């Protein structure tokens, strides 16, 4: 078969591992040929692609980012977009498409597969919020980077007797904040699934200062709601083509409020895109390659409109419709972990 791959949405450590494994098994096991569209769905619309061979993908599983580059392009919103995609796939004699992306990219994959484009999906996001899969590749790397940053924040916050608020990514899901906050021993962990109770935050910090530890580390997810201001978005940034505002600034808003309410000197740091950069962890390289191997099997089994998922130790697949129906968010089990690890105030 002649198979096309693309990577859409925010990049994520482990994308290259998926590409590597799909191409390797496709060529060695099935005798496939591959091309990679550049810049996500934009590359399909522009008929912009590169050949993918065993030689050109050799060793890429070790690297961060995506050799295919990425964009947030919503084909559904582009007049004539679906026809253009079909025309480009026909011109290039493509038998199947593998789209690596989060819920936005996969909403396009589902739409195209409903319109007769033979396509399958691979879930991708550092946010770990795709329904139906236990873990997305990239999440482990993002948590490792955030944890390392929090470790470093402890010593500088301690030296200066300060509170430091660390803002992490995750949009409306608190997986990164939860995992890095717990691993990094943060004194306060704030997730978007729960509205921030600023008095409780201040009480937790006061506990530290009253019990001989004159500093505090707060981890806050970018999508958290502060009752005083709601979700904090970057007002200067345009909505993306899927209508999402850029979430950024809750850390700074929270730091100001903490300082005002407690009198403790407070700083904030936004980890931003460092969480998506650099090489993937061993776990993400392995998971990505397993997703890639399954994706090429899905193509040969003609599982159109389906997406690879991790269930326990198994890689299997579900419909894209189920995967994007809602976001997977933290629940009571994780709120309990956070609460049980907090100071008793
Ligand atoms: O969905 C992944 C993610 O990294 C979110 O955590 C974050 O809000 C968003 O992408 C940032 O997007 P961009 O790279 O377009 O600024």
mmCIF file of C-alpha atoms and ligand atoms in Angstrom:
data_model
loop_
_atom_site.group_PDB
_atom_site.id
_atom_site.type_symbol
_atom_site.label_atom_id
_atom_site.label_comp_id
_atom_site.label_asym_id
_atom_site.label_seq_id
_atom_site.Cartn_x
_atom_site.Cartn_y
_atom_site.Cartn_z
ATOM 1 C CA UNK A 1 0.000 0.000 0.000
ATOM 2 C CA UNK A 2 1.001 3.604 -0.372
ATOM 3 C CA UNK A 3 0.529 5.204 3.039
ATOM 4 C CA UNK A 4 0.713 8.862 4.103
ATOM 5 C CA UNK A 5 1.509 10.108 7.596
ATOM 6 C CA UNK A 6 1.006 13.548 9.119
ATOM 7 C CA UNK A 7 1.410 15.199 12.524
ATOM 8 C CA UNK A 8 -1.123 17.878 13.559
ATOM 9 C CA UNK A 9 -1.619 20.195 16.551
ATOM 10 C CA UNK A 10 0.958 21.010 19.205
ATOM 11 C CA UNK A 11 4.114 18.920 18.866
ATOM 12 C CA UNK A 12 4.933 16.302 21.423
ATOM 13 C CA UNK A 13 7.980 14.194 22.343
ATOM 14 C CA UNK A 14 7.487 10.723 20.829
ATOM 15 C CA UNK A 15 5.937 11.718 17.480
ATOM 16 C CA UNK A 16 9.069 10.625 15.634
ATOM 17 C CA UNK A 17 8.993 7.283 17.437
ATOM 18 C CA UNK A 18 5.508 6.621 16.014
ATOM 19 C CA UNK A 19 6.626 7.568 12.492
ATOM 20 C CA UNK A 20 9.757 5.423 12.786
ATOM 21 C CA UNK A 21 7.921 2.271 13.844
ATOM 22 C CA UNK A 22 5.025 2.608 11.369
ATOM 23 C CA UNK A 23 7.445 3.074 8.466
ATOM 24 C CA UNK A 24 9.737 0.263 9.600
ATOM 25 C CA UNK A 25 6.993 -2.332 9.978
ATOM 26 C CA UNK A 26 5.131 -1.068 6.923
ATOM 27 C CA UNK A 27 8.151 -1.485 4.649
ATOM 28 C CA UNK A 28 9.712 -4.603 6.184
ATOM 29 C CA UNK A 29 6.549 -6.533 6.970
ATOM 30 C CA UNK A 30 3.931 -5.320 4.489
ATOM 31 C CA UNK A 31 6.039 -3.978 1.606
ATOM 32 C CA UNK A 32 4.421 -0.516 1.902
ATOM 33 C CA UNK A 33 5.618 2.806 0.526
ATOM 34 C CA UNK A 34 5.354 5.987 2.645
ATOM 35 C CA UNK A 35 5.132 9.706 2.264
ATOM 36 C CA UNK A 36 4.852 12.296 5.034
ATOM 37 C CA UNK A 37 2.750 15.425 4.566
ATOM 38 C CA UNK A 38 4.458 18.466 6.070
ATOM 39 C CA UNK A 39 2.822 20.845 8.572
ATOM 40 C CA UNK A 40 -0.200 18.708 9.455
ATOM 41 C CA UNK A 41 -3.392 19.054 7.422
ATOM 42 C CA UNK A 42 -1.901 22.207 5.858
ATOM 43 C CA UNK A 43 0.568 19.987 3.962
ATOM 44 C CA UNK A 44 -2.249 17.897 2.502
ATOM 45 C CA UNK A 45 -4.072 21.013 1.285
ATOM 46 C CA UNK A 46 -0.809 22.353 -0.179
ATOM 47 C CA UNK A 47 0.302 18.955 -1.580
ATOM 48 C CA UNK A 48 3.536 19.414 0.338
ATOM 49 C CA UNK A 49 5.220 16.159 1.310
ATOM 50 C CA UNK A 50 8.456 14.215 1.572
ATOM 51 C CA UNK A 51 9.117 10.518 0.954
ATOM 52 C CA UNK A 52 9.638 8.473 4.113
ATOM 53 C CA UNK A 53 12.076 5.578 3.777
ATOM 54 C CA UNK A 54 14.016 3.294 6.100
ATOM 55 C CA UNK A 55 17.040 5.533 5.501
ATOM 56 C CA UNK A 56 15.296 8.879 6.059
ATOM 57 C CA UNK A 57 13.638 7.689 9.282
ATOM 58 C CA UNK A 58 16.669 5.867 10.677
ATOM 59 C CA UNK A 59 17.276 6.949 14.285
ATOM 60 C CA UNK A 60 14.443 9.479 14.466
ATOM 61 C CA UNK A 61 12.773 7.589 17.320
ATOM 62 C CA UNK A 62 15.383 9.107 19.636
ATOM 63 C CA UNK A 63 14.542 12.691 18.698
ATOM 64 C CA UNK A 64 12.014 15.227 20.017
ATOM 65 C CA UNK A 65 9.617 17.319 17.913
ATOM 66 C CA UNK A 66 8.381 15.982 14.590
ATOM 67 C CA UNK A 67 10.354 15.594 11.387
ATOM 68 C CA UNK A 68 7.066 16.300 9.561
ATOM 69 C CA UNK A 69 6.472 19.637 11.344
ATOM 70 C CA UNK A 70 2.990 20.577 12.504
ATOM 71 C CA UNK A 71 0.179 23.120 12.340
ATOM 72 C CA UNK A 72 -3.303 23.625 13.690
ATOM 73 C CA UNK A 73 -5.288 23.509 10.430
ATOM 74 C CA UNK A 74 -9.020 22.880 10.519
ATOM 75 C CA UNK A 75 -9.902 21.340 7.137
ATOM 76 C CA UNK A 76 -13.606 21.319 8.115
ATOM 77 C CA UNK A 77 -13.631 25.122 8.184
ATOM 78 C CA UNK A 78 -11.896 25.607 4.840
ATOM 79 C CA UNK A 79 -14.306 25.957 1.883
ATOM 80 C CA UNK A 80 -13.640 23.066 -0.483
ATOM 81 C CA UNK A 81 -11.142 21.599 2.030
ATOM 82 C CA UNK A 82 -12.477 18.044 1.908
ATOM 83 C CA UNK A 83 -12.479 18.016 -1.922
ATOM 84 C CA UNK A 84 -8.925 19.322 -1.971
ATOM 85 C CA UNK A 85 -7.767 16.629 0.466
ATOM 86 C CA UNK A 86 -9.405 13.916 -1.640
ATOM 87 C CA UNK A 87 -7.859 15.311 -4.824
ATOM 88 C CA UNK A 88 -4.340 15.462 -3.312
ATOM 89 C CA UNK A 89 -4.597 11.925 -1.940
ATOM 90 C CA UNK A 90 -5.763 10.694 -5.342
ATOM 91 C CA UNK A 91 -2.980 12.531 -7.198
ATOM 92 C CA UNK A 92 -0.407 10.913 -4.930
ATOM 93 C CA UNK A 93 -2.102 7.479 -5.157
ATOM 94 C CA UNK A 94 -2.481 7.290 -1.388
ATOM 95 C CA UNK A 95 -4.314 4.199 -0.154
ATOM 96 C CA UNK A 96 -4.407 5.174 3.513
ATOM 97 C CA UNK A 97 -3.659 8.037 5.850
ATOM 98 C CA UNK A 98 -2.320 7.860 9.421
ATOM 99 C CA UNK A 99 -2.939 11.088 11.344
ATOM 100 C CA UNK A 100 -1.037 11.681 14.575
ATOM 101 C CA UNK A 101 -2.777 14.279 16.677
ATOM 102 C CA UNK A 102 -4.952 15.319 19.592
ATOM 103 C CA UNK A 103 -8.707 15.782 19.648
ATOM 104 C CA UNK A 104 -8.723 18.667 17.145
ATOM 105 C CA UNK A 105 -6.609 16.826 14.558
ATOM 106 C CA UNK A 106 -8.640 13.663 15.114
ATOM 107 C CA UNK A 107 -11.933 15.529 14.611
ATOM 108 C CA UNK A 108 -10.634 16.165 11.080
ATOM 109 C CA UNK A 109 -9.528 12.508 10.679
ATOM 110 C CA UNK A 110 -13.016 11.383 11.708
ATOM 111 C CA UNK A 111 -14.697 13.869 9.351
ATOM 112 C CA UNK A 112 -12.522 12.723 6.437
ATOM 113 C CA UNK A 113 -13.051 9.063 7.159
ATOM 114 C CA UNK A 114 -16.813 9.696 7.233
ATOM 115 C CA UNK A 115 -16.336 11.229 3.772
ATOM 116 C CA UNK A 116 -14.606 8.159 2.364
ATOM 117 C CA UNK A 117 -10.973 8.968 3.073
ATOM 118 C CA UNK A 118 -9.362 5.741 4.391
ATOM 119 C CA UNK A 119 -7.751 7.026 7.553
ATOM 120 C CA UNK A 120 -6.805 6.024 11.094
ATOM 121 C CA UNK A 121 -5.580 8.025 14.080
ATOM 122 C CA UNK A 122 -2.846 7.910 16.692
ATOM 123 C CA UNK A 123 -3.526 9.943 19.861
ATOM 124 C CA UNK A 124 -0.954 12.603 20.608
ATOM 125 C CA UNK A 125 -0.816 15.126 23.413
ATOM 126 C CA UNK A 126 1.340 15.978 26.398
ATOM 127 C CA UNK A 127 -1.954 16.837 28.159
ATOM 128 C CA UNK A 128 -2.892 13.115 28.480
ATOM 129 C CA UNK A 129 -6.543 14.058 28.138
ATOM 130 C CA UNK A 130 -7.724 11.859 25.241
ATOM 131 C CA UNK A 131 -10.682 9.741 26.124
ATOM 132 C CA UNK A 132 -10.307 5.957 26.038
ATOM 133 C CA UNK A 133 -6.536 5.698 26.373
ATOM 134 C CA UNK A 134 -4.611 5.278 29.608
ATOM 135 C CA UNK A 135 -1.603 7.314 28.515
ATOM 136 C CA UNK A 136 -0.597 9.367 25.504
ATOM 137 C CA UNK A 137 3.071 9.517 24.532
ATOM 138 C CA UNK A 138 4.690 12.847 25.401
ATOM 139 C CA UNK A 139 2.961 13.038 28.769
ATOM 140 C CA UNK A 140 5.746 11.207 30.593
ATOM 141 C CA UNK A 141 8.368 13.527 29.092
ATOM 142 C CA UNK A 142 6.370 16.652 29.987
ATOM 143 C CA UNK A 143 5.959 15.428 33.567
ATOM 144 C CA UNK A 144 9.662 14.645 33.813
ATOM 145 C CA UNK A 145 10.598 18.148 32.599
ATOM 146 C CA UNK A 146 8.101 19.823 34.941
ATOM 147 C CA UNK A 147 9.260 17.701 37.890
ATOM 148 C CA UNK A 148 12.879 18.597 37.273
ATOM 149 C CA UNK A 149 11.912 22.283 37.172
ATOM 150 C CA UNK A 150 9.945 21.985 40.421
ATOM 151 C CA UNK A 151 12.921 20.271 42.089
ATOM 152 C CA UNK A 152 15.027 23.292 41.182
ATOM 153 C CA UNK A 153 12.369 25.750 42.353
ATOM 154 C CA UNK A 154 12.467 24.227 45.861
ATOM 155 C CA UNK A 155 16.050 25.287 46.508
ATOM 156 C CA UNK A 156 15.745 28.845 45.224
ATOM 157 C CA UNK A 157 12.379 29.362 46.962
ATOM 158 C CA UNK A 158 13.939 28.035 50.178
ATOM 159 C CA UNK A 159 17.008 30.276 49.916
ATOM 160 C CA UNK A 160 14.836 33.382 49.584
ATOM 161 C CA UNK A 161 11.993 32.364 51.902
ATOM 162 C CA UNK A 162 9.610 32.860 49.028
ATOM 163 C CA UNK A 163 6.533 31.314 47.589
ATOM 164 C CA UNK A 164 7.015 30.297 43.948
ATOM 165 C CA UNK A 165 4.070 29.463 41.736
ATOM 166 C CA UNK A 166 4.904 27.115 38.827
ATOM 167 C CA UNK A 167 2.444 27.191 35.904
ATOM 168 C CA UNK A 168 2.265 24.022 33.813
ATOM 169 C CA UNK A 169 0.384 23.083 30.636
ATOM 170 C CA UNK A 170 -2.595 20.760 30.216
ATOM 171 C CA UNK A 171 -5.486 22.968 29.053
ATOM 172 C CA UNK A 172 -8.643 21.817 30.871
ATOM 173 C CA UNK A 173 -7.081 18.675 32.303
ATOM 174 C CA UNK A 174 -4.826 18.580 35.350
ATOM 175 C CA UNK A 175 -2.736 15.483 34.568
ATOM 176 C CA UNK A 176 0.587 17.302 34.232
ATOM 177 C CA UNK A 177 -0.034 19.444 37.323
ATOM 178 C CA UNK A 178 -1.102 16.421 39.349
ATOM 179 C CA UNK A 179 1.779 14.146 38.338
ATOM 180 C CA UNK A 180 4.576 16.722 38.449
ATOM 181 C CA UNK A 181 3.176 18.305 41.617
ATOM 182 C CA UNK A 182 3.117 14.988 43.454
ATOM 183 C CA UNK A 183 6.490 13.851 42.077
ATOM 184 C CA UNK A 184 8.062 17.247 42.777
ATOM 185 C CA UNK A 185 6.729 17.515 46.345
ATOM 186 C CA UNK A 186 4.776 20.729 45.729
ATOM 187 C CA UNK A 187 3.040 22.071 48.828
ATOM 188 C CA UNK A 188 -0.019 23.120 46.842
ATOM 189 C CA UNK A 189 -1.286 21.425 43.656
ATOM 190 C CA UNK A 190 -4.047 23.163 41.704
ATOM 191 C CA UNK A 191 -5.907 21.456 38.859
ATOM 192 C CA UNK A 192 -8.543 22.825 36.454
ATOM 193 C CA UNK A 193 -11.095 20.207 37.440
ATOM 194 C CA UNK A 194 -11.535 22.115 40.724
ATOM 195 C CA UNK A 195 -12.016 25.838 41.231
ATOM 196 C CA UNK A 196 -9.181 27.409 43.230
ATOM 197 C CA UNK A 197 -9.997 28.134 46.876
ATOM 198 C CA UNK A 198 -7.543 30.933 47.554
ATOM 199 C CA UNK A 199 -8.102 30.879 51.328
ATOM 200 C CA UNK A 200 -7.187 27.191 51.406
ATOM 201 C CA UNK A 201 -4.074 27.878 49.287
ATOM 202 C CA UNK A 202 -2.992 30.605 51.715
ATOM 203 C CA UNK A 203 -3.688 28.364 54.718
ATOM 204 C CA UNK A 204 -1.472 25.624 53.251
ATOM 205 C CA UNK A 205 1.348 28.094 52.700
ATOM 206 C CA UNK A 206 0.903 29.599 56.164
ATOM 207 C CA UNK A 207 1.279 26.096 57.591
ATOM 208 C CA UNK A 208 4.776 25.930 56.088
ATOM 209 C CA UNK A 209 5.817 29.311 57.421
ATOM 210 C CA UNK A 210 4.405 28.502 60.894
ATOM 211 C CA UNK A 211 6.159 25.130 61.004
ATOM 212 C CA UNK A 212 9.744 26.096 60.279
ATOM 213 C CA UNK A 213 9.679 25.845 56.483
ATOM 214 C CA UNK A 214 9.774 29.428 55.274
ATOM 215 C CA UNK A 215 8.950 28.834 51.669
ATOM 216 C CA UNK A 216 6.291 27.277 49.513
ATOM 217 C CA UNK A 217 5.981 25.705 46.058
ATOM 218 C CA UNK A 218 2.641 25.905 44.278
ATOM 219 C CA UNK A 219 1.953 24.043 41.022
ATOM 220 C CA UNK A 220 -0.949 25.418 39.017
ATOM 221 C CA UNK A 221 -2.339 24.091 35.732
ATOM 222 C CA UNK A 222 -2.736 26.715 33.021
ATOM 223 C CA UNK A 223 -6.488 26.005 32.733
ATOM 224 C CA UNK A 224 -7.330 26.541 36.410
ATOM 225 C CA UNK A 225 -10.209 28.807 37.368
ATOM 226 C CA UNK A 226 -9.548 31.483 39.941
ATOM 227 C CA UNK A 227 -12.975 32.709 41.138
ATOM 228 C CA UNK A 228 -11.665 36.285 41.232
ATOM 229 C CA UNK A 229 -10.676 36.251 37.519
ATOM 230 C CA UNK A 230 -11.930 33.001 35.904
ATOM 231 C CA UNK A 231 -9.597 31.271 33.425
ATOM 232 C CA UNK A 232 -6.622 33.439 32.491
ATOM 233 C CA UNK A 233 -6.071 33.720 28.760
ATOM 234 C CA UNK A 234 -3.493 35.532 26.734
ATOM 235 C CA UNK A 235 -5.656 38.446 25.565
ATOM 236 C CA UNK A 236 -3.178 39.408 22.863
ATOM 237 C CA UNK A 237 -3.285 35.994 21.181
ATOM 238 C CA UNK A 238 -5.764 35.077 18.444
ATOM 239 C CA UNK A 239 -8.045 32.036 18.790
ATOM 240 C CA UNK A 240 -6.618 29.039 16.932
ATOM 241 C CA UNK A 241 -8.490 27.580 13.950
ATOM 242 C CA UNK A 242 -10.370 25.226 16.286
ATOM 243 C CA UNK A 243 -11.576 28.213 18.347
ATOM 244 C CA UNK A 244 -9.332 27.727 21.387
ATOM 245 C CA UNK A 245 -7.995 30.705 23.310
ATOM 246 C CA UNK A 246 -4.360 30.551 24.460
ATOM 247 C CA UNK A 247 -4.312 29.791 28.183
ATOM 248 C CA UNK A 248 -1.494 31.586 29.956
ATOM 249 C CA UNK A 249 -0.988 33.778 33.010
ATOM 250 C CA UNK A 250 -2.829 32.047 35.856
ATOM 251 C CA UNK A 251 0.513 31.594 37.666
ATOM 252 C CA UNK A 252 1.215 35.297 37.672
ATOM 253 C CA UNK A 253 -2.345 36.227 38.710
ATOM 254 C CA UNK A 254 -2.219 33.702 41.515
ATOM 255 C CA UNK A 255 1.205 34.844 42.706
ATOM 256 C CA UNK A 256 -0.046 38.428 42.991
ATOM 257 C CA UNK A 257 -3.068 37.326 44.967
ATOM 258 C CA UNK A 258 -1.028 35.103 47.303
ATOM 259 C CA UNK A 259 1.415 37.907 48.041
ATOM 260 C CA UNK A 260 -1.444 40.338 48.685
ATOM 261 C CA UNK A 261 -3.285 37.974 51.000
ATOM 262 C CA UNK A 262 -0.336 36.464 52.922
ATOM 263 C CA UNK A 263 2.372 39.116 52.754
ATOM 264 C CA UNK A 264 4.876 36.377 51.696
ATOM 265 C CA UNK A 265 7.148 37.430 48.879
ATOM 266 C CA UNK A 266 5.909 35.483 45.853
ATOM 267 C CA UNK A 267 7.203 34.822 42.356
ATOM 268 C CA UNK A 268 5.808 32.908 39.420
ATOM 269 C CA UNK A 269 7.354 30.927 36.589
ATOM 270 C CA UNK A 270 5.552 29.648 33.514
ATOM 271 C CA UNK A 271 7.213 26.472 32.178
ATOM 272 C CA UNK A 272 5.418 26.866 28.834
ATOM 273 C CA UNK A 273 6.821 25.111 25.791
ATOM 274 C CA UNK A 274 9.877 23.717 27.572
ATOM 275 C CA UNK A 275 7.438 20.945 28.545
ATOM 276 C CA UNK A 276 7.035 19.948 24.899
ATOM 277 C CA UNK A 277 10.658 20.272 23.806
ATOM 278 C CA UNK A 278 13.665 17.983 23.757
ATOM 279 C CA UNK A 279 14.130 14.260 23.602
ATOM 280 C CA UNK A 280 11.383 11.870 24.692
ATOM 281 C CA UNK A 281 11.839 9.710 27.778
ATOM 282 C CA UNK A 282 12.481 5.980 27.315
ATOM 283 C CA UNK A 283 8.827 5.368 28.202
ATOM 284 C CA UNK A 284 7.557 7.741 25.501
ATOM 285 C CA UNK A 285 9.935 6.330 22.871
ATOM 286 C CA UNK A 286 8.673 2.845 23.632
ATOM 287 C CA UNK A 287 5.015 3.811 23.804
ATOM 288 C CA UNK A 288 5.283 5.854 20.595
ATOM 289 C CA UNK A 289 6.803 2.921 18.723
ATOM 290 C CA UNK A 290 4.070 0.590 19.970
ATOM 291 C CA UNK A 291 1.426 3.055 18.721
ATOM 292 C CA UNK A 292 3.192 3.222 15.354
ATOM 293 C CA UNK A 293 3.294 -0.555 14.973
ATOM 294 C CA UNK A 294 -0.394 -0.806 15.807
ATOM 295 C CA UNK A 295 -1.318 2.033 13.449
ATOM 296 C CA UNK A 296 0.172 0.280 10.421
ATOM 297 C CA UNK A 297 -1.632 -2.936 11.408
ATOM 298 C CA UNK A 298 -4.879 -0.916 11.624
ATOM 299 C CA UNK A 299 -4.277 0.298 8.071
ATOM 300 C CA UNK A 300 -3.852 -3.251 6.771
ATOM 301 C CA UNK A 301 -6.922 -4.357 8.720
ATOM 302 C CA UNK A 302 -8.815 -1.409 7.149
ATOM 303 C CA UNK A 303 -9.902 -0.070 10.542
ATOM 304 C CA UNK A 304 -10.919 3.290 9.098
ATOM 305 C CA UNK A 305 -12.179 5.921 11.528
ATOM 306 C CA UNK A 306 -10.478 4.190 14.470
ATOM 307 C CA UNK A 307 -7.659 5.325 16.742
ATOM 308 C CA UNK A 308 -4.955 3.367 18.582
ATOM 309 C CA UNK A 309 -5.248 3.389 22.382
ATOM 310 C CA UNK A 310 -3.368 2.020 25.388
ATOM 311 C CA UNK A 311 -5.502 -0.090 27.728
ATOM 312 C CA UNK A 312 -3.518 -1.454 30.628
ATOM 313 C CA UNK A 313 -0.567 -3.162 28.954
ATOM 314 C CA UNK A 314 -2.283 -3.601 25.581
ATOM 315 C CA UNK A 315 -2.375 -1.383 22.527
ATOM 316 C CA UNK A 316 -5.760 -1.726 20.904
ATOM 317 C CA UNK A 317 -8.157 0.653 19.104
ATOM 318 C CA UNK A 318 -11.506 2.392 19.494
ATOM 319 C CA UNK A 319 -13.567 4.669 17.256
ATOM 320 C CA UNK A 320 -12.263 8.202 16.884
ATOM 321 C CA UNK A 321 -15.791 9.323 17.744
ATOM 322 C CA UNK A 322 -15.462 7.783 21.208
ATOM 323 C CA UNK A 323 -11.964 9.184 21.688
ATOM 324 C CA UNK A 324 -12.966 12.782 20.988
ATOM 325 C CA UNK A 325 -16.442 12.701 22.550
ATOM 326 C CA UNK A 326 -15.077 14.258 25.734
ATOM 327 C CA UNK A 327 -11.794 15.033 27.439
ATOM 328 C CA UNK A 328 -10.389 12.626 29.992
ATOM 329 C CA UNK A 329 -9.958 14.566 33.200
ATOM 330 C CA UNK A 330 -8.864 13.932 36.763
ATOM 331 C CA UNK A 331 -11.469 12.421 39.069
ATOM 332 C CA UNK A 332 -11.984 11.910 42.786
ATOM 333 C CA UNK A 333 -9.217 9.257 43.027
ATOM 334 C CA UNK A 334 -6.633 11.848 42.097
ATOM 335 C CA UNK A 335 -8.220 14.663 44.141
ATOM 336 C CA UNK A 336 -7.876 12.312 47.126
ATOM 337 C CA UNK A 337 -4.161 11.786 46.465
ATOM 338 C CA UNK A 338 -3.627 15.546 46.361
ATOM 339 C CA UNK A 339 -5.689 16.121 49.509
ATOM 340 C CA UNK A 340 -4.004 13.286 51.440
ATOM 341 C CA UNK A 341 -0.556 14.682 50.671
ATOM 342 C CA UNK A 342 -1.419 18.256 51.687
ATOM 343 C CA UNK A 343 -0.700 19.683 55.137
ATOM 344 C CA UNK A 344 -3.602 19.302 57.533
ATOM 345 C CA UNK A 345 -5.016 22.828 57.880
HETATM 346 O O1 LIG B 1 -2.416 20.634 23.822
HETATM 347 C C1 LIG B 1 -1.070 20.713 24.060
HETATM 348 C C2 LIG B 1 -0.687 22.086 24.553
HETATM 349 O O2 LIG B 1 0.702 22.071 24.842
HETATM 350 C C3 LIG B 1 -1.488 22.621 25.734
HETATM 351 O O3 LIG B 1 -1.058 22.083 26.954
HETATM 352 C C4 LIG B 1 -1.270 24.101 25.582
HETATM 353 O O4 LIG B 1 -2.327 24.855 26.137
HETATM 354 C C5 LIG B 1 -1.245 24.293 24.091
HETATM 355 O O5 LIG B 1 -0.876 23.046 23.527
HETATM 356 C C6 LIG B 1 -0.288 25.366 23.635
HETATM 357 O O6 LIG B 1 -0.432 25.502 22.265
HETATM 358 P P1 LIG B 1 0.539 26.353 21.324
HETATM 359 O O7 LIG B 1 1.753 25.524 21.067
HETATM 360 O O8 LIG B 1 -0.272 26.577 20.096
HETATM 361 O O9 LIG B 1 0.871 27.609 22.057
#
